[in-house]
XYZ file of C-alpha atoms in Angstrom:
782
model
C 111.270 105.464 71.541
C 108.313 106.476 73.671
C 105.783 109.289 73.600
C 102.615 110.216 75.375
C 99.771 109.441 72.974
C 96.649 111.558 73.430
C 93.226 109.972 73.683
C 91.041 111.607 71.042
C 87.295 112.145 71.421
C 84.442 113.245 69.173
C 82.632 115.112 71.952
C 83.136 115.545 75.700
C 86.173 113.528 76.775
C 84.634 111.859 79.836
C 83.683 108.212 79.253
C 85.380 108.030 75.835
C 86.753 104.726 74.540
C 89.719 105.086 72.205
C 91.690 102.500 70.205
C 95.392 102.499 69.290
C 97.400 100.316 66.932
C 101.191 100.413 66.962
C 103.041 98.699 64.089
C 106.685 97.669 64.280
C 109.092 95.144 62.782
C 111.725 92.899 64.342
C 114.765 91.748 62.383
C 115.334 88.692 64.577
C 113.469 86.617 67.107
C 113.889 87.429 70.768
C 112.361 88.894 73.889
C 110.450 92.147 73.564
C 110.128 94.189 76.759
C 107.129 96.511 76.847
C 106.607 99.174 79.476
C 103.237 100.875 79.541
C 101.092 103.359 81.394
C 97.774 105.000 80.626
C 94.732 106.872 81.860
C 92.327 105.817 82.822
C 91.942 102.089 82.175
C 93.614 100.340 79.264
C 94.238 96.875 77.876
C 97.332 96.150 75.793
C 97.621 93.224 73.373
C 100.363 91.953 71.073
C 99.259 90.403 67.767
C 95.809 89.888 69.299
C 96.976 88.188 72.517
C 96.642 89.769 75.958
C 99.837 91.431 77.206
C 99.097 93.848 80.050
C 96.523 96.211 81.523
C 96.497 99.108 83.899
C 97.379 101.590 84.990
C 99.034 101.030 88.324
C 97.423 103.889 90.244
C 99.539 107.046 90.387
C 99.335 110.609 91.661
C 98.610 113.368 89.179
C 101.640 114.306 87.097
C 103.697 111.293 88.170
C 102.736 108.281 86.041
C 104.313 104.894 86.708
C 104.880 102.072 84.246
C 104.461 98.342 84.551
C 106.399 95.867 82.444
C 105.592 92.787 80.370
C 107.836 90.566 78.243
C 106.978 88.424 75.257
C 109.010 86.209 72.883
C 108.430 87.205 69.265
C 109.493 85.903 65.896
C 111.048 88.210 63.297
C 108.702 90.204 61.110
C 105.790 92.601 61.424
C 103.859 92.878 64.698
C 101.117 95.045 66.166
C 100.604 96.384 69.661
C 96.954 97.288 70.181
C 95.435 99.213 73.071
C 91.894 99.936 74.190
C 91.884 103.007 76.469
C 88.928 104.295 78.478
C 89.267 108.027 79.209
C 87.139 108.390 82.342
C 87.760 111.993 83.514
C 86.143 111.361 86.894
C 87.893 110.990 90.201
C 88.097 107.385 91.296
C 90.015 105.690 94.060
C 92.726 105.005 91.456
C 93.130 108.318 89.581
C 92.176 111.975 89.789
C 89.603 113.364 87.347
C 92.053 115.949 86.005
C 94.398 113.279 84.639
C 93.871 113.577 80.882
C 93.439 110.469 78.794
C 96.731 109.135 77.425
C 98.673 106.025 76.520
C 102.432 105.656 76.981
C 104.316 102.651 75.608
C 108.038 101.914 75.398
C 109.325 98.788 73.653
C 112.874 97.455 73.678
C 114.493 94.413 72.110
C 117.610 93.669 74.118
C 119.145 97.107 74.611
C 117.683 98.544 71.400
C 114.615 100.768 71.401
C 111.923 99.614 68.986
C 110.262 102.294 66.884
C 106.467 102.059 66.758
C 104.121 103.729 64.275
C 100.912 104.565 66.104
C 97.434 105.121 64.684
C 94.210 105.780 66.561
C 90.459 106.213 66.394
C 87.513 106.565 68.754
C 85.827 103.213 69.371
C 82.531 103.562 67.473
C 80.683 100.927 69.486
C 80.761 102.463 72.953
C 78.232 104.986 74.104
C 78.384 107.210 77.162
C 76.185 105.638 79.802
C 75.961 108.487 82.295
C 76.116 105.804 84.981
C 79.073 104.894 87.164
C 79.818 101.571 88.794
C 79.888 103.478 92.076
C 80.608 106.979 93.288
C 84.367 106.289 93.560
C 84.661 103.969 90.542
C 84.570 104.512 86.779
C 81.819 104.309 84.176
C 79.583 101.365 83.378
C 80.287 99.861 79.934
C 77.820 99.700 77.034
C 79.074 98.472 73.645
C 77.382 97.749 70.319
C 79.793 95.114 69.021
C 78.309 95.338 65.510
C 80.034 98.678 64.998
C 83.656 97.521 65.276
C 85.595 94.828 63.414
C 86.496 92.143 66.000
C 89.886 91.653 64.304
C 91.107 95.215 64.885
C 93.896 93.969 67.186
C 95.423 91.616 64.593
C 98.445 92.495 62.398
C 96.552 91.972 59.126
C 93.796 94.462 60.005
C 93.712 97.476 57.650
C 94.058 100.677 59.706
C 94.875 103.053 56.851
C 91.712 105.062 57.543
C 92.723 105.578 61.175
C 94.360 108.830 62.270
C 98.015 109.223 63.087
C 98.074 109.185 66.873
C 98.637 112.716 68.232
C 101.473 113.203 70.700
C 101.249 115.177 73.931
C 104.629 116.899 74.179
C 105.629 118.030 77.649
C 102.532 116.356 79.026
C 104.186 114.791 82.087
C 107.624 113.723 83.222
C 108.729 110.396 81.820
C 107.017 107.594 83.749
C 109.015 105.754 86.377
C 108.770 102.141 87.476
C 105.785 101.232 89.641
C 108.151 98.830 91.433
C 105.651 96.000 91.357
C 105.844 92.371 90.395
C 103.615 90.851 87.726
C 99.866 90.726 88.165
C 98.425 87.209 88.248
C 95.464 86.167 86.136
C 93.710 83.104 87.543
C 91.034 81.381 85.491
C 87.951 80.154 87.369
C 84.963 78.092 86.281
C 82.008 79.584 88.179
C 79.354 77.255 89.558
C 75.965 77.666 87.937
C 73.306 78.256 90.606
C 70.301 78.960 88.405
C 69.064 79.473 84.862
C 65.853 79.836 82.945
C 63.769 82.050 80.689
C 62.851 85.637 81.468
C 60.312 88.314 80.667
C 61.332 91.954 80.231
C 59.186 94.492 82.059
C 60.727 97.751 80.786
C 63.140 99.097 78.179
C 66.674 97.979 78.962
C 68.345 101.367 78.467
C 66.023 103.780 80.321
C 67.306 102.806 83.760
C 69.568 99.811 83.114
C 70.020 98.445 86.663
C 66.350 98.918 87.546
C 65.270 97.335 84.264
C 67.551 94.395 85.053
C 66.049 93.913 88.520
C 62.448 94.255 87.296
C 62.656 91.356 84.853
C 60.571 88.333 85.755
C 62.708 85.205 85.929
C 59.638 82.971 86.137
C 57.555 83.597 83.054
C 54.251 82.066 84.248
C 51.637 83.033 81.632
C 53.799 85.628 79.852
C 55.727 84.689 76.701
C 59.499 84.639 77.372
C 61.748 87.059 75.515
C 65.139 86.136 76.920
C 67.254 83.737 78.947
C 69.159 84.101 82.210
C 71.975 82.327 84.052
C 73.351 82.904 87.565
C 76.853 81.960 88.748
C 78.761 81.736 92.038
C 82.529 82.365 91.977
C 82.928 80.862 95.446
C 84.328 84.055 96.975
C 84.424 87.781 96.271
C 87.143 88.595 93.755
C 88.195 91.181 91.173
C 88.266 90.239 87.519
C 86.222 89.918 84.377
C 83.893 87.314 82.903
C 84.388 85.891 79.437
C 81.340 84.311 77.863
C 80.917 82.487 74.591
C 77.360 82.986 73.427
C 75.481 82.146 70.256
C 72.670 84.628 69.675
C 70.925 86.589 66.889
C 72.270 89.962 65.804
C 70.955 92.734 68.032
C 70.629 90.565 71.140
C 71.087 92.589 74.330
C 73.631 90.814 76.542
C 74.110 91.972 80.135
C 76.199 90.782 83.079
C 75.507 92.051 86.612
C 77.879 91.760 89.579
C 77.231 91.565 93.330
C 79.011 90.491 96.489
C 75.868 88.762 97.756
C 72.374 87.847 96.606
C 69.263 89.875 97.422
C 66.130 87.736 97.523
C 68.081 85.136 95.576
C 68.913 87.612 92.784
C 71.945 89.600 91.661
C 71.087 93.282 92.059
C 73.516 95.429 90.015
C 73.964 98.042 92.726
C 76.693 98.621 95.272
C 74.647 98.349 98.439
C 77.011 100.459 100.541
C 79.020 103.414 99.315
C 77.696 103.204 95.763
C 76.225 106.676 95.441
C 72.976 107.526 93.657
C 73.837 106.144 90.203
C 75.486 102.809 90.984
C 75.369 100.493 87.972
C 77.384 97.278 88.331
C 76.298 96.168 84.899
C 78.033 95.507 81.569
C 75.964 95.692 78.387
C 76.704 94.531 74.838
C 74.721 94.280 71.620
C 75.598 91.073 69.794
C 76.756 91.095 66.184
C 75.114 87.719 65.592
C 76.277 84.109 65.653
C 78.820 82.710 68.088
C 80.677 85.508 69.832
C 82.939 86.044 72.833
C 82.017 88.912 75.169
C 84.179 90.383 77.916
C 84.375 93.854 79.495
C 87.392 96.150 79.409
C 87.545 96.906 83.125
C 87.705 94.319 85.913
C 84.939 94.429 88.488
C 84.452 92.860 91.879
C 81.827 90.464 93.143
C 81.041 86.884 94.033
C 77.782 86.377 92.146
C 77.180 87.145 88.469
C 73.937 87.074 86.537
C 73.805 86.945 82.739
C 70.741 88.051 80.761
C 70.351 87.631 76.998
C 67.325 89.444 75.548
C 66.250 87.546 72.426
C 64.152 84.559 71.396
C 65.197 81.940 73.998
C 65.228 79.233 71.334
C 67.980 81.096 69.470
C 70.256 81.773 72.467
C 72.860 79.266 73.630
C 75.527 79.844 76.289
C 78.510 77.708 75.317
C 81.071 78.812 77.890
C 81.277 81.104 80.914
C 84.618 81.609 82.691
C 85.981 84.266 85.013
C 89.571 85.539 85.014
C 90.608 86.883 88.394
C 93.024 89.827 88.518
C 95.106 89.443 91.671
C 98.621 90.225 92.866
C 99.011 87.287 95.247
C 98.106 83.928 93.764
C 97.389 80.748 95.719
C 101.084 79.916 96.173
C 101.706 81.925 99.335
C 104.755 81.308 101.504
C 103.078 81.288 104.920
C 100.987 78.536 106.472
C 99.316 77.617 109.759
C 97.625 74.492 111.065
C 96.574 73.447 114.542
C 94.357 70.900 116.268
C 91.316 73.236 115.966
C 89.770 72.989 112.492
C 87.614 76.080 113.023
C 90.710 78.183 113.690
C 92.334 76.669 110.593
C 89.348 77.755 108.471
C 89.460 81.229 109.981
C 93.199 81.545 109.263
C 92.684 80.505 105.630
C 89.726 82.842 105.125
C 91.899 85.753 106.208
C 94.456 84.774 103.570
C 91.791 84.527 100.872
C 90.432 87.935 101.854
C 93.891 89.510 101.635
C 94.452 87.901 98.239
C 91.143 89.253 96.945
C 92.198 92.732 98.115
C 95.551 92.668 96.316
C 96.280 94.231 92.947
C 98.614 97.177 92.343
C 97.920 98.093 95.970
C 96.661 96.498 99.153
C 93.055 97.658 98.855
C 90.116 97.810 101.223
C 87.933 95.636 99.001
C 87.746 94.571 95.345
C 84.149 95.581 94.639
C 82.897 98.787 96.260
C 86.020 100.943 96.060
C 89.314 99.221 95.202
C 90.662 101.934 97.479
C 94.171 102.192 98.864
C 93.194 103.124 102.422
C 96.162 103.800 104.654
C 94.652 102.417 107.854
C 93.675 99.160 106.161
C 97.196 98.605 104.866
C 99.340 99.778 107.789
C 97.006 98.163 110.303
C 95.859 94.582 109.725
C 97.158 94.408 106.143
C 100.848 94.750 107.007
C 100.713 92.136 109.748
C 98.705 89.647 107.687
C 101.180 90.123 104.855
C 104.108 89.507 107.205
C 102.972 85.951 108.025
C 101.766 84.974 104.559
C 103.677 86.588 101.680
C 107.305 87.391 100.918
C 106.599 90.015 98.234
C 105.730 93.286 99.962
C 106.037 95.575 96.950
C 102.366 96.679 96.815
C 102.492 97.596 100.511
C 105.817 99.453 100.266
C 104.574 101.327 97.223
C 101.551 102.434 99.252
C 103.671 103.613 102.173
C 105.674 105.767 99.750
C 102.618 107.072 97.909
C 101.097 108.221 101.184
C 104.089 110.521 101.667
C 104.069 111.641 98.024
C 100.349 112.517 98.198
C 100.621 114.506 101.444
C 98.946 117.898 101.690
C 101.174 120.968 101.334
C 101.375 121.138 105.131
C 102.596 117.530 105.286
C 99.472 115.640 106.420
C 99.418 112.184 104.849
C 96.086 111.167 103.305
C 93.919 108.286 104.461
C 93.077 107.223 100.913
C 95.036 108.013 97.756
C 96.192 108.680 95.013
C 92.888 109.372 93.197
C 90.403 110.494 95.808
C 92.278 112.240 98.614
C 90.677 112.132 102.051
C 92.261 112.827 105.423
C 91.630 110.935 108.664
C 93.866 112.049 111.538
C 93.985 108.614 113.167
C 95.242 107.043 109.931
C 97.843 109.781 109.482
C 99.384 109.200 112.909
C 99.209 105.420 112.439
C 101.326 105.801 109.288
C 104.137 107.208 111.470
C 103.937 104.211 113.801
C 103.734 101.768 110.912
C 107.084 102.543 109.281
C 109.261 101.448 112.239
C 107.007 98.398 112.582
C 107.625 97.630 108.908
C 111.362 97.863 109.664
C 110.947 95.321 112.470
C 109.127 92.920 110.171
C 111.322 93.332 107.081
C 114.735 94.648 108.131
C 114.478 97.297 105.398
C 116.013 100.431 106.910
C 116.186 102.230 103.570
C 112.479 103.074 103.774
C 113.060 104.692 107.174
C 115.739 106.932 105.681
C 113.575 107.811 102.710
C 110.366 108.665 104.575
C 111.728 110.286 107.728
C 111.323 113.920 106.535
C 107.716 113.195 105.540
C 107.003 111.655 108.947
C 108.349 114.731 110.733
C 106.185 117.084 108.650
C 103.142 114.846 109.046
C 103.315 114.803 112.828
C 103.894 118.562 113.090
C 100.445 119.136 111.550
C 98.911 117.979 114.830
C 100.682 120.516 117.059
C 97.942 123.199 116.744
C 95.432 120.662 118.088
C 97.516 119.724 121.093
C 95.774 120.328 124.418
C 96.662 119.232 127.923
C 96.514 115.444 127.957
C 96.161 114.831 124.238
C 94.707 116.044 120.935
C 91.398 117.763 120.398
C 89.133 116.928 117.516
C 89.191 119.162 114.453
C 85.622 119.653 113.138
C 86.989 120.101 109.613
C 88.388 116.559 109.578
C 86.718 113.171 109.509
C 87.510 112.062 113.056
C 87.395 108.358 112.323
C 88.911 105.872 114.758
C 86.572 102.933 114.182
C 83.059 102.401 112.874
C 80.645 103.235 115.682
C 83.212 105.371 117.529
C 82.279 108.978 118.302
C 82.979 111.031 115.169
C 82.913 108.132 112.709
C 79.559 109.219 111.290
C 80.410 112.917 111.014
C 80.876 112.946 107.231
C 77.502 111.261 106.702
C 75.475 113.746 108.753
C 73.505 116.687 107.358
C 74.697 118.913 110.214
C 78.494 119.276 110.472
C 80.067 118.207 113.746
C 81.314 120.961 116.070
C 82.901 118.601 118.567
C 86.308 119.959 119.599
C 86.788 117.922 122.773
C 89.951 115.995 123.501
C 89.728 112.622 121.765
C 91.203 109.929 124.058
C 91.701 107.233 121.401
C 93.227 109.648 118.878
C 95.463 111.034 121.626
C 96.759 107.547 122.424
C 97.465 106.905 118.741
C 99.354 110.218 118.763
C 101.371 109.128 121.811
C 102.250 105.918 119.986
C 103.346 107.958 116.950
C 105.602 110.231 119.050
C 107.252 107.200 120.618
C 107.623 105.561 117.216
C 109.195 108.684 115.706
C 111.673 108.842 118.590
C 112.589 105.211 117.932
C 112.718 105.922 114.188
C 115.139 108.824 114.682
C 117.272 106.688 116.976
C 117.585 103.924 114.404
C 118.794 106.545 111.923
C 121.291 107.820 114.523
C 119.582 111.206 114.727
C 120.225 111.515 118.452
C 118.998 115.083 118.904
C 115.738 114.345 117.096
C 115.268 111.133 119.041
C 115.752 112.948 122.352
C 113.331 115.676 121.312
C 110.524 113.325 120.320
C 111.162 111.187 123.403
C 110.750 114.251 125.632
C 107.529 115.204 123.842
C 106.198 111.680 124.307
C 107.182 111.685 127.993
C 105.497 115.074 128.487
C 102.289 113.852 126.874
C 102.383 110.641 128.910
C 102.843 112.629 132.119
C 99.861 114.819 131.251
C 97.773 111.734 130.495
C 98.734 110.052 133.778
C 97.921 113.231 135.687
C 94.647 113.713 133.856
C 92.075 111.403 132.339
C 94.312 108.319 132.519
C 95.283 108.780 136.174
C 93.211 105.754 137.160
C 91.203 103.365 135.037
C 87.648 104.524 134.470
C 85.028 102.836 132.314
C 84.074 106.260 130.957
C 87.191 106.054 128.760
C 85.337 103.610 126.567
C 86.456 100.403 124.925
C 88.819 101.923 122.327
C 90.752 104.176 124.693
C 90.932 101.434 127.334
C 92.568 99.004 124.906
C 95.011 101.612 123.590
C 95.918 102.812 127.101
C 96.661 99.215 128.063
C 98.771 98.781 124.923
C 100.773 101.947 125.651
C 101.596 100.822 129.186
C 99.703 103.571 131.023
C 98.106 101.193 133.514
C 99.565 99.247 136.397
C 98.390 97.011 139.210
C 94.669 97.048 139.935
C 93.973 99.631 137.222
C 95.452 97.269 134.654
C 93.446 94.332 136.004
C 90.253 96.408 136.016
C 90.920 97.514 132.446
C 91.374 93.908 131.301
C 88.095 92.920 132.970
C 86.305 95.852 131.365
C 87.590 95.101 127.848
C 86.618 91.433 128.081
C 83.190 92.250 129.503
C 82.594 94.856 126.805
C 83.458 92.405 124.026
C 81.223 89.693 125.495
C 78.379 92.205 125.787
C 78.456 93.070 122.062
C 77.196 91.374 118.926
C 77.917 88.664 117.792
C 78.712 87.421 121.315
C 75.326 88.675 122.483
C 72.783 88.148 119.667
C 70.435 90.698 121.273
C 73.037 93.481 121.321
C 72.772 96.529 119.015
C 73.959 96.034 115.438
C 76.274 98.235 113.414
C 73.694 98.523 110.659
C 75.198 101.393 108.647
C 77.834 104.127 108.640
C 75.690 106.602 110.603
C 75.576 104.470 113.742
C 77.574 105.764 116.705
C 77.195 103.712 119.870
C 79.309 102.414 122.727
C 78.068 98.811 122.730
C 79.805 97.734 119.533
C 82.903 95.850 118.419
C 84.380 95.562 114.928
C 86.815 93.092 113.363
C 89.026 96.037 112.369
C 89.639 97.334 115.881
C 90.121 93.798 117.186
C 93.493 94.136 115.413
C 94.493 96.518 118.216
C 92.645 94.793 121.068
C 93.316 91.057 120.750
C 97.150 91.276 120.698
C 97.077 93.383 123.878
C 94.955 90.743 125.567
C 97.301 88.011 124.342
C 100.323 89.872 125.743
C 98.556 90.054 129.125
C 97.971 86.328 129.433
C 94.487 86.210 127.905
C 95.145 84.000 124.865
C 92.371 81.573 125.851
C 89.927 84.478 125.679
C 91.448 85.673 122.389
C 91.013 82.260 120.774
C 87.486 81.983 122.135
C 86.610 85.352 120.577
C 88.140 84.375 117.248
C 86.019 81.218 117.260
C 82.889 83.077 118.345
C 83.029 86.233 116.219
C 84.775 85.084 113.048
C 83.091 81.700 113.375
C 79.778 83.568 113.294
C 80.776 85.055 109.938
C 81.609 81.604 108.582
C 78.178 80.410 109.725
C 76.659 83.066 107.425
C 78.272 81.314 104.457
C 81.000 83.871 103.736
C 84.316 82.882 102.200
C 85.900 86.330 102.641
C 85.422 88.568 105.666
C 82.660 91.129 106.200
C 83.741 94.725 106.767
C 82.005 94.667 110.172
C 80.033 92.042 112.056
C 76.984 92.641 109.868
C 76.148 91.392 106.343
C 74.805 94.770 105.184
C 78.351 96.039 104.648
C 81.105 94.933 102.271
C 81.583 91.159 102.046
C 85.327 91.316 101.396
C 87.481 93.507 103.638
C 91.027 92.473 104.422
C 91.088 94.819 107.425
C 88.904 92.230 109.181
C 91.564 89.514 108.982
C 93.590 90.005 112.183
C 93.063 86.369 113.370
C 95.380 85.223 110.570
C 98.421 87.104 111.814
C 97.566 86.629 115.495
C 97.307 82.847 115.103
C 100.552 82.685 113.116
C 102.623 85.000 115.275
C 101.390 84.068 118.749
C 100.405 80.508 117.867
C 103.888 79.738 116.503
C 105.689 82.068 118.918
C 107.915 83.758 116.334
C 107.886 87.583 116.232
C 110.277 89.160 113.720
C 112.627 91.815 115.119
C 114.831 92.398 112.110
C 115.458 95.961 113.276
C 117.787 94.345 115.842
C 119.665 92.300 113.293
C 119.344 89.717 110.565
C 117.472 86.610 111.676
C 116.467 87.995 115.094
C 113.085 86.935 116.493
C 111.329 87.516 119.793
C 109.954 84.308 121.259
C 106.421 85.436 122.116
C 104.573 82.130 122.368
C 100.911 82.126 123.434
C 99.382 78.691 122.783
C 96.124 79.294 124.620
C 94.062 76.114 124.532
C 95.845 74.599 121.525
C 97.469 71.173 121.833
C 99.727 71.508 118.791
C 100.389 73.785 115.846
C 102.710 74.039 112.885
C 103.346 76.488 110.094
C 105.748 78.545 108.026
C 106.679 82.220 108.036
C 108.275 84.037 105.069
C 111.953 84.869 105.597
C 112.663 88.550 104.888
C 116.053 89.887 103.831
C 115.719 93.660 104.095
C 114.215 94.147 100.631
C 110.619 94.531 99.504
C 110.760 91.224 97.625
C 113.183 88.548 98.873
C 114.422 86.121 96.251
C 114.044 82.379 96.675
C 110.814 82.235 98.672
C 112.519 80.896 101.803
C 110.525 80.193 104.958
C 111.074 79.468 108.622
C 109.190 76.341 109.680
C 107.804 75.743 113.176
C 106.216 72.705 114.843
C 105.264 72.324 118.479
C 103.279 69.987 120.698
C 102.103 70.268 124.294
C 103.766 67.687 126.553
C 102.236 67.981 130.013
C 103.658 71.103 131.627
C 106.072 71.974 128.833
C 106.127 72.373 125.031
C 108.328 70.546 122.553
C 109.438 72.632 119.541
C 111.133 72.057 116.216
C 112.246 75.066 114.178
C 113.908 74.858 110.787
C 115.426 77.900 109.094
C 117.720 78.183 106.041
C 119.803 80.849 107.810
C 121.255 81.339 111.292
C 118.712 82.861 113.664
C 118.320 84.104 117.215
C 115.366 83.678 119.585
C 115.054 86.345 122.279
C 113.382 85.541 125.582
C 113.031 87.747 128.653
C 116.126 86.199 130.244
C 118.526 85.505 127.394
C 119.089 85.176 123.667
C 119.427 81.750 122.054
C 121.463 81.510 118.847
C 120.923 78.744 116.305
C 122.834 77.729 113.198
C 121.018 77.245 109.904
C 119.065 74.004 109.831
C 116.577 72.187 112.064
C 116.648 72.464 115.850
C 114.591 71.018 118.673
C 114.031 72.506 122.130
C 111.575 72.508 125.001
C 110.188 75.487 126.866
C 108.223 76.122 130.039
C 106.095 79.062 131.134
C 107.854 81.576 133.389
C 105.434 84.304 134.476
C 104.091 85.844 131.275
C 107.236 84.793 129.418
C 109.098 81.587 128.608
C 112.265 79.750 129.527
C 113.953 77.655 126.836
C 115.461 74.747 128.749
C 117.355 72.764 126.144
C 117.946 72.762 122.439
C 119.886 70.642 120.015
C 120.247 70.355 116.236
C 118.288 67.607 114.517
C 118.596 66.162 111.045
C 116.610 67.996 108.420
C 113.272 66.309 107.969
C 113.437 64.468 111.309
C 110.022 64.351 112.961
C 110.776 65.739 116.421
C 107.023 66.099 116.856
C 104.849 63.404 115.330
């Protein structure tokens, strides 16, 4: 049996913490399957042990459950839940989603009846401060006011209320279609500790009070202790500290992606809003006690303050449990003779992992936002060379369609905060056929086709000769620094309605993709119609602004025009020279160049790691892989020189320190450096041989094998090794299934197993000269 349980409150619902206890009995030992959902954040335990947390983000009125299983003995058991009713819009949920808990338990095929009781948590107070403007509330708990054993079966809850039901509240939840979340325990490195002096009351302005404390006492008597820790990289999770302290001790933990003047400042330095408070506060009950927050938070550095007589405070343990979807056991790999490129490849993987939970997010600290452009751009391609389980990505592609405006426009970020960026909306259309190429999953094309048609029709009113004009009511974002990117941060609204060349080229790509999409679904009339529209737009572009290459197009439009095949002969060569010169003229290639210091900067002499996702592959396809590798070493190597272990949002440390959209070198090195480009839309096991070694002497790696589902079983990979041998390259490829390599001249079919062949350059393509099976495990290349 399952019901929606209402979160009760003693006053205004926002920022209310509510507790639930559900008692049940089992007649025999066995597996108990528990499905749960809630709003906003909740933690679920069984007999005092952690079971699950959530929710998996969902659109209003359409909750989704996640599942956990536990082996239980016969007898009486208790499910306990701590639910935080936030009632503010976050990147995860809308503010008008009322607080609730939904739990369904089954033993085998039999539903388990649960008797639920509830009460408001008496220890939490409303802080009035949020972690950031798109995140939930900061936590403040007086632990003296609640029995620590309330989750255990023997706890007496007779004075609690019978949990009220919310009949007809929402449709029954459906599966979130996700795998299990991973919880990885880390031992942070201590990077400082000492005694402190308080300079103001801790609760008047908590983050400012935290920052104002003196960590070197000098002549003042100390009234607390402090410790600082480094997690090694930015990650999402929660600390757990075992502390011995007197009753009434104020215990606080602050989080930050980076240090300011050697300190942890509990503010989100970009995008945090006016009340950012990355700070958890507890009041100790006295003696040895374990403290941990309800909600996970993101950061790399943590600072713990305990306000009490330093002689009576002892920190006995400090660990951090990371919440992450992809653990360290990823399927993909890449190694080459250049150790710097190897480090860059790995850092991209670590950044993607840190940005994975129930969705592929932009970052784990500032927003935890499911941004469409981040996922369908770099995120999808990084995922394709590293991980076999694509369920968070596929869920996001579906949610984008489900959260579309009434007119069909897909949002740029969802399902909590809904914002609309036209460039991200048209990229979603292009991304679905690309997903089909990478995965072989045609079912998603069938499912999302109507949404794609409606989405693209929204742009028809903005069609002008040669492209699309800007809509002043939209955030006309293409890239940070690009014209229109700062419009939402300006006091005066933009009135720019000119034709946008970069957006127009993204729109051309979307029309072509939708024509291809319709063709794959055998919708011939639709395919012909979208093909004609694309050809008409291309003709207008060739007759207009894109008639001949001109530097006035700018860097973004030049790269996209080259990618869409609008340039030939000398115009193409001039465009390549311009793009390379532009990149070399920007920071970090030129240390004296202008910096992208904040979101309000709009300038032409800028490059970003995000847009390099669109630029570097085009250069590689035009024979410029040496330049591509040099830029990866120069630009991403510069970030490594700053001491980062996950990628900056842009080439500047004042932005987020963990953005997976900056990780394009990982997929570029894997796909071009190993030469294997999935084309599963053409058939099972079909790959294009698109090898671009650049200056590398050898490389090897593995790529996940997809089977047309969002999560292939078995974790199989295709392995590649190659080595330069004078004017040709010696390859070994091992695959558990038959596969085909396509070159410009012919297709080469291989049986399952290991195969060796050599290849030589032929123009911009390759000729495979010979191939033969080899024994599994044979070192063709030593």
